[in-house]
Structure formats: structure tokens, C-alpha cells
C-alpha atoms as an extended CHARMM CRD file, in Angstrom:
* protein
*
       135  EXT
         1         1  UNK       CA            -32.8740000000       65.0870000000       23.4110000000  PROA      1               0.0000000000
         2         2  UNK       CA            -34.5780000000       63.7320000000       20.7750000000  PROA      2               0.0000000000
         3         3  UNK       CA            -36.2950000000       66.7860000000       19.6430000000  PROA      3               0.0000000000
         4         4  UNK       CA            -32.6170000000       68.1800000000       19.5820000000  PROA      4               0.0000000000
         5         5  UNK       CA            -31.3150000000       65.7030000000       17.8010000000  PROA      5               0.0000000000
         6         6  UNK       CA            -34.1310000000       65.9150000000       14.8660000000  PROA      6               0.0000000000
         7         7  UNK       CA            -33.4200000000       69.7680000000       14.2600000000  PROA      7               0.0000000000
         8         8  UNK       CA            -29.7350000000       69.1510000000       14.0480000000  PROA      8               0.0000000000
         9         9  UNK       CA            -30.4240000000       66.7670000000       10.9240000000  PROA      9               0.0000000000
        10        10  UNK       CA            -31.0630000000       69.6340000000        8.3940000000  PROA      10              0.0000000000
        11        11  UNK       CA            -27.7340000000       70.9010000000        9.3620000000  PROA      11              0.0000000000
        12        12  UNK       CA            -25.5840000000       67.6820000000        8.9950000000  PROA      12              0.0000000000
        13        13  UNK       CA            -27.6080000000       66.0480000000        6.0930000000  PROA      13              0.0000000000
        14        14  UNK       CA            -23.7570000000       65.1700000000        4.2800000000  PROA      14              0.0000000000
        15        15  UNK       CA            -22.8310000000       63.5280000000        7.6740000000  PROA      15              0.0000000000
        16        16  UNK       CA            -26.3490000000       61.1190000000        7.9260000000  PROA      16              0.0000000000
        17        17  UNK       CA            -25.7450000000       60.6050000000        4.2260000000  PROA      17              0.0000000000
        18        18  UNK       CA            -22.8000000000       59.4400000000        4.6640000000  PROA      18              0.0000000000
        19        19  UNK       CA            -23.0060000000       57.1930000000        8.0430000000  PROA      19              0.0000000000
        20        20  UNK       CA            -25.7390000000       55.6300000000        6.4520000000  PROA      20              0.0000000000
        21        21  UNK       CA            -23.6990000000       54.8150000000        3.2400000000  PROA      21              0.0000000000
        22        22  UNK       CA            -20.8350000000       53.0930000000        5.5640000000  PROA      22              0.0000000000
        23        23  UNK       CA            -23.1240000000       50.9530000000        7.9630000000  PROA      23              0.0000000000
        24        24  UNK       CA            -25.1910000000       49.6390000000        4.0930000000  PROA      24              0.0000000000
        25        25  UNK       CA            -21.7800000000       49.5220000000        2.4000000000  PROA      25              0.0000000000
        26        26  UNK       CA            -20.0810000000       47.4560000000        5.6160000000  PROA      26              0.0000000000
        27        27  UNK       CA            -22.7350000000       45.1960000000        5.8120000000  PROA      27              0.0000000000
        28        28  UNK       CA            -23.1350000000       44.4860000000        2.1800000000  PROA      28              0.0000000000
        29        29  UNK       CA            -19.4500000000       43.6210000000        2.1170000000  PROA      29              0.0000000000
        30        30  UNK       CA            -19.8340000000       41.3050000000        5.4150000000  PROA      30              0.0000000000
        31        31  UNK       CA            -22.2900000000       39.6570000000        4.3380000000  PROA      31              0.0000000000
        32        32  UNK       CA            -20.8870000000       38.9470000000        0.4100000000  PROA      32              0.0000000000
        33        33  UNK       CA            -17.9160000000       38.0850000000        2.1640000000  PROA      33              0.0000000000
        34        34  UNK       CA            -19.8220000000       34.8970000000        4.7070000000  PROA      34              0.0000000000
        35        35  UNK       CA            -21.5120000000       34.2360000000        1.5590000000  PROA      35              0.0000000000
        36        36  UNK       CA            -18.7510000000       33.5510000000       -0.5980000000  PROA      36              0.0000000000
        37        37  UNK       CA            -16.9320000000       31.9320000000        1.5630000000  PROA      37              0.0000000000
        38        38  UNK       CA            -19.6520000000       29.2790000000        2.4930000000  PROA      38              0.0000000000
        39        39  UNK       CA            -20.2830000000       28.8390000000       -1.2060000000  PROA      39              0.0000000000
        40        40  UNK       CA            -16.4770000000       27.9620000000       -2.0160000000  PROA      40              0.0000000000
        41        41  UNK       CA            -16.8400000000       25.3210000000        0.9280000000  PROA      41              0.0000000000
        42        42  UNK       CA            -20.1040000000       23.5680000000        0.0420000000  PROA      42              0.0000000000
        43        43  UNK       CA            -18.3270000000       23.3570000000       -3.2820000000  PROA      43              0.0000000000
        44        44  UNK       CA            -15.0430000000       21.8610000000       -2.0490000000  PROA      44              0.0000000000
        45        45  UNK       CA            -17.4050000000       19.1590000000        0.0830000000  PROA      45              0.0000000000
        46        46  UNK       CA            -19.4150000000       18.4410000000       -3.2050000000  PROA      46              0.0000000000
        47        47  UNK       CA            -16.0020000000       17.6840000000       -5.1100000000  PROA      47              0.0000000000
        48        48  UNK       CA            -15.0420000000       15.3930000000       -2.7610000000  PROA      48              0.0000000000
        49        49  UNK       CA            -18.2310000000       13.5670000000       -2.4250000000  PROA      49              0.0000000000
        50        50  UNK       CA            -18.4260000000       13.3490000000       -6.2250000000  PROA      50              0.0000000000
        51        51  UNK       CA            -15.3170000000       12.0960000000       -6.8010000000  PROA      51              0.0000000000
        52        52  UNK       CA            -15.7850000000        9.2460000000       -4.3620000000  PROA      52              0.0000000000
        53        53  UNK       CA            -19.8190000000        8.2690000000       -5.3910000000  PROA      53              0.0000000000
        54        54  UNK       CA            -18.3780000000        5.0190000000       -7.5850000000  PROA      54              0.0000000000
        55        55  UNK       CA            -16.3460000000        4.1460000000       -5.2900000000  PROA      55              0.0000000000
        56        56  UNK       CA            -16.9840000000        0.9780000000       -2.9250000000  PROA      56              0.0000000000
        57        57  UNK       CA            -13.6060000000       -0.0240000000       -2.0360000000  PROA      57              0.0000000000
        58        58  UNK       CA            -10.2380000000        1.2480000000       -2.9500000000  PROA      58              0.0000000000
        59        59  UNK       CA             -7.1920000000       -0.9750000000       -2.9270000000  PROA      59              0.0000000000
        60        60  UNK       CA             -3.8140000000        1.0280000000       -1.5840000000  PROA      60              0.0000000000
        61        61  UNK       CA             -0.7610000000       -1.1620000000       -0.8920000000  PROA      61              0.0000000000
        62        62  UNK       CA              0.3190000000        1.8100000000        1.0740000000  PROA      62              0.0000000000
        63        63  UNK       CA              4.1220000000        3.2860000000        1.6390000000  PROA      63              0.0000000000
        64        64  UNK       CA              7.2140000000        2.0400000000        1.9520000000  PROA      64              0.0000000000
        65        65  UNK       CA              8.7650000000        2.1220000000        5.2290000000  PROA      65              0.0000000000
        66        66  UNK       CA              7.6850000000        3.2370000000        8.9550000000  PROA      66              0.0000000000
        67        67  UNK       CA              8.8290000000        6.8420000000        8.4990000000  PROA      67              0.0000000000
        68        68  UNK       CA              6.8130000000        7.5660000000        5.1180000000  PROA      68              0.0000000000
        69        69  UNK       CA              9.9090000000        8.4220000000        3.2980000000  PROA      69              0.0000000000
        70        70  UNK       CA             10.5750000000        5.8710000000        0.4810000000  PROA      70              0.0000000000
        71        71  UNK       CA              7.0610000000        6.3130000000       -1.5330000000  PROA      71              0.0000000000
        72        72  UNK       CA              7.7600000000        3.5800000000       -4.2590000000  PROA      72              0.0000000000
        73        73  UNK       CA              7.8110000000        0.2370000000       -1.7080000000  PROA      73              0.0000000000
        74        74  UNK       CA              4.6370000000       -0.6840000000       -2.5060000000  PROA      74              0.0000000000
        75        75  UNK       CA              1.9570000000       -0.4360000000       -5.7910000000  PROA      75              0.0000000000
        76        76  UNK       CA             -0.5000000000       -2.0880000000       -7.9290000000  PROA      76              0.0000000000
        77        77  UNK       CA              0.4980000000       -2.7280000000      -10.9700000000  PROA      77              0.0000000000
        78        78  UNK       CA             -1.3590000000       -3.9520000000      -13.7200000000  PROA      78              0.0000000000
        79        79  UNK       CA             -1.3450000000       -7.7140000000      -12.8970000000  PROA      79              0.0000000000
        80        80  UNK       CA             -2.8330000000       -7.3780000000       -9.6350000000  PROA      80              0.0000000000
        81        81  UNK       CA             -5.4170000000       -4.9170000000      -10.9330000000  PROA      81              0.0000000000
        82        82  UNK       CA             -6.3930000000       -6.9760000000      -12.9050000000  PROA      82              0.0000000000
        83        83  UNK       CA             -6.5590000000       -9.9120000000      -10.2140000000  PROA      83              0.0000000000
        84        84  UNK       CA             -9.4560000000       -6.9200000000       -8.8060000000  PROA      84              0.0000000000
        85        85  UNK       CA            -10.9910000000       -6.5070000000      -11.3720000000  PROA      85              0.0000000000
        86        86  UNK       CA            -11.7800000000      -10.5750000000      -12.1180000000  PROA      86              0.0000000000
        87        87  UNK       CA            -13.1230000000      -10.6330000000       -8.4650000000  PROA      87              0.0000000000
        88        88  UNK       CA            -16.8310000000      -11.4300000000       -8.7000000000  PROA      88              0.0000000000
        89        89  UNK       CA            -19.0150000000       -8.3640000000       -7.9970000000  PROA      89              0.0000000000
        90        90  UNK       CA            -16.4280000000       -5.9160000000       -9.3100000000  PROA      90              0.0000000000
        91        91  UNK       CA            -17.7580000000       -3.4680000000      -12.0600000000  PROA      91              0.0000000000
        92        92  UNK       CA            -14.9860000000       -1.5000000000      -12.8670000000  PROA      92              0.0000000000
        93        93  UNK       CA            -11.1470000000       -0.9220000000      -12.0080000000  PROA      93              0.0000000000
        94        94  UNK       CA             -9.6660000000        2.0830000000      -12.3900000000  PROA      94              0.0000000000
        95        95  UNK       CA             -5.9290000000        2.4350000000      -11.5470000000  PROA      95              0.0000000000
        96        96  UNK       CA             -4.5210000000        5.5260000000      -10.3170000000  PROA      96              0.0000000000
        97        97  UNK       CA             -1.1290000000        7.2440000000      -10.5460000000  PROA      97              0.0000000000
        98        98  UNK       CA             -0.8120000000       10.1470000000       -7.5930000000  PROA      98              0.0000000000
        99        99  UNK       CA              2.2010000000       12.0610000000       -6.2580000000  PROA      99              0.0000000000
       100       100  UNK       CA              4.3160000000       15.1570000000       -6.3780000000  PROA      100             0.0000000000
       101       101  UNK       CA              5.0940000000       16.4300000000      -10.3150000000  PROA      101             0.0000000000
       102       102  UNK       CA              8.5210000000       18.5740000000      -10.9550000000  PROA      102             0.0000000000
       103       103  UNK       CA              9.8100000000       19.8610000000      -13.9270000000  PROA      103             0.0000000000
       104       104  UNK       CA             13.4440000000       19.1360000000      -14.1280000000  PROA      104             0.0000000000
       105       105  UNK       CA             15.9030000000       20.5740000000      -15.5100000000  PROA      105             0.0000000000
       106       106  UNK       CA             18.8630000000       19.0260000000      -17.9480000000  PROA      106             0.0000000000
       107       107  UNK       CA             20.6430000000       17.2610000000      -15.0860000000  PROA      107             0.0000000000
       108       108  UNK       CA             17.2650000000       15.6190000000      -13.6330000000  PROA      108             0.0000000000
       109       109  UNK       CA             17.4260000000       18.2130000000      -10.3040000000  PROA      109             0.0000000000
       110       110  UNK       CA             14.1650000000       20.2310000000       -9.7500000000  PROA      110             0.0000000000
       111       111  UNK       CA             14.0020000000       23.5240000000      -11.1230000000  PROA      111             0.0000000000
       112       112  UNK       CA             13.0430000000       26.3090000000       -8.4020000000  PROA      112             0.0000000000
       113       113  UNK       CA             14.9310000000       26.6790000000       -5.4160000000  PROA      113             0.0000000000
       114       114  UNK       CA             12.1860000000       25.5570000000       -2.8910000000  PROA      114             0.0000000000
       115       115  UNK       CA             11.8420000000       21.7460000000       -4.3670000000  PROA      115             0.0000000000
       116       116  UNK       CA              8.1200000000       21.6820000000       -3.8320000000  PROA      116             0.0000000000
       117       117  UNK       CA              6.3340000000       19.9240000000       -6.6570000000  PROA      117             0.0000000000
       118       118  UNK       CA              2.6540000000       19.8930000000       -7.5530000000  PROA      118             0.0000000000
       119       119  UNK       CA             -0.0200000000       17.4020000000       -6.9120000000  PROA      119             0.0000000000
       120       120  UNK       CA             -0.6230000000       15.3200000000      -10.0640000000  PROA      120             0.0000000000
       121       121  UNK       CA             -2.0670000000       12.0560000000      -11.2550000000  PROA      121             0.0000000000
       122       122  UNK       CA             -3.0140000000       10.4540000000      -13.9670000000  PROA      122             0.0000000000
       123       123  UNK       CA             -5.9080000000       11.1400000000      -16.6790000000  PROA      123             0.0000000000
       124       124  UNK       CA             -7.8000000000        7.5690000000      -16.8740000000  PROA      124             0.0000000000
       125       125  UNK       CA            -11.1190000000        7.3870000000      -19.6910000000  PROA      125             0.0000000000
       126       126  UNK       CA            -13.8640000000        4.9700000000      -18.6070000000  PROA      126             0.0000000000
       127       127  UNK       CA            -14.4790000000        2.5010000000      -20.7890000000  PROA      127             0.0000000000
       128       128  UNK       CA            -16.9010000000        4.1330000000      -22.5220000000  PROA      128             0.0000000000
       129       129  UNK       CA            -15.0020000000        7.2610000000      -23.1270000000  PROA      129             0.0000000000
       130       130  UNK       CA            -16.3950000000        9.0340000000      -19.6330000000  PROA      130             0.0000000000
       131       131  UNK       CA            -13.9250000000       10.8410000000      -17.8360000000  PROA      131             0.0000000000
       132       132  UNK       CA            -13.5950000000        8.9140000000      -14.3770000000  PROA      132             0.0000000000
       133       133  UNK       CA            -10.7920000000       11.0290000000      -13.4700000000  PROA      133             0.0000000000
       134       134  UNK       CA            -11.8340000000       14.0190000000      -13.8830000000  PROA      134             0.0000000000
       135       135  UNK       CA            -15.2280000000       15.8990000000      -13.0890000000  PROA      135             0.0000000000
């Protein structure tokens, strides 16, 4: 069998070629593909460690009402951030705006049928000109 197989091989050299170049090719793309997608999660887990390494406490009155659907009942506003930010042990406050962004048109209704906004939130400088929102 085997010697059969070996003297068949000058005849079908195109055919070897060629199953050879689709199991490389295959598993070059299998393994580019487990690669990149590991690499675009350990960078979505770094971002969201990052973004929370100053942080030791957060302060979030929360939402309005049982059901989640009146967003404005509660916020801090500047008064009681800075009420935080006197507290003793507190380095820094930084006060956050987050929430759904639309572009409206001239009667105030969302443009785009589908009423989906983006995420959005505020841009906030440290006080030394850092970006703490931002990274």
C-alpha cells in the first residue's frame, strides 16, 4: 500500500501541491483567527481594569422608580459632590454625566426611525490637565 501510494506521487504532484497548500492555508487562518480574537478580549478586560484603577468608591444615587424607566429621579449634582469631595481621605472627585445621546431633529423627536441613541458621557480634565475620562 504504501509502496503504491509513493509511485502514484510523481503522477499527482498538482494534487499533493495543492492539499498541502489548503491544510497550511486552513490552519494559518484558524489559528490568526483564535489569535485575534483573544487579543481583542484581553484588550477589552485591560480597558475596563484601567478605567477603574483610581477608583475606590463610586457614589450612584441610582434610578428613578422600580421599573428603571424614569432615569432622571435621582443625581449628584455639584453640591453634594462637593460634600464627597470635603470627606477626609478623599483625593479626587470626578463627576460623571452617562446616558443615551440622539441627535434631534427641529421638533426635538429623534432622527432615525429605530430611536436608539448612542452611549455618551461627559469629557472631565483632571486637575492637572490629565484626561481622567478618557484613556
Amino acid at each position: 500500500m504504501i509502496r503504491t501510494g509513493l509511485r502514484n506521487l510523481p503522477a499527482h504532484k498538482t494534487r499533493l501541491l495543492m492539499t498541502a497548500l489548503a491544510v497550511v492555508l486552513g490552519t494559518a487562518f484558524l489559528s490568526g483567527t483564535l489569535d485575534f480574537g483573544d487579543t481583542v478580549g484581553n484588550a477589552y478586560r485591560g480597558q475596563l481594569t484601567q478605567s477603574l484603577d483610581d477608583v475606590a468608591a463610586k457614589v450612584d444615587p441610582g434610578h428613578g422608580g422600580a421599573t428603571g424607566g424614569d432615569r432622571s429621579g435621582g443625581r449628584v449634582d455639584s453640591p453634594a459632590a462637593d460634600s464627597v469631595g470635603a470627606v477626609s481621605g478623599v483625593a479626587a472627585v470626578r463627576p460623571e454625566v452617562a446616558g443615551n445621546v440622539y441627535v434631534a431633529d427641529g421638533n426635538g423627536a429623534p432622527v432615525g426611525g429605530d430611536h436608539r441613541g448612542n452611549d455618551g458621557t461627559n469629557y472631565h480634565p483632571g486637575p492637572d490637565g490629565t484626561d481622567l475620562a478618557i484613556r
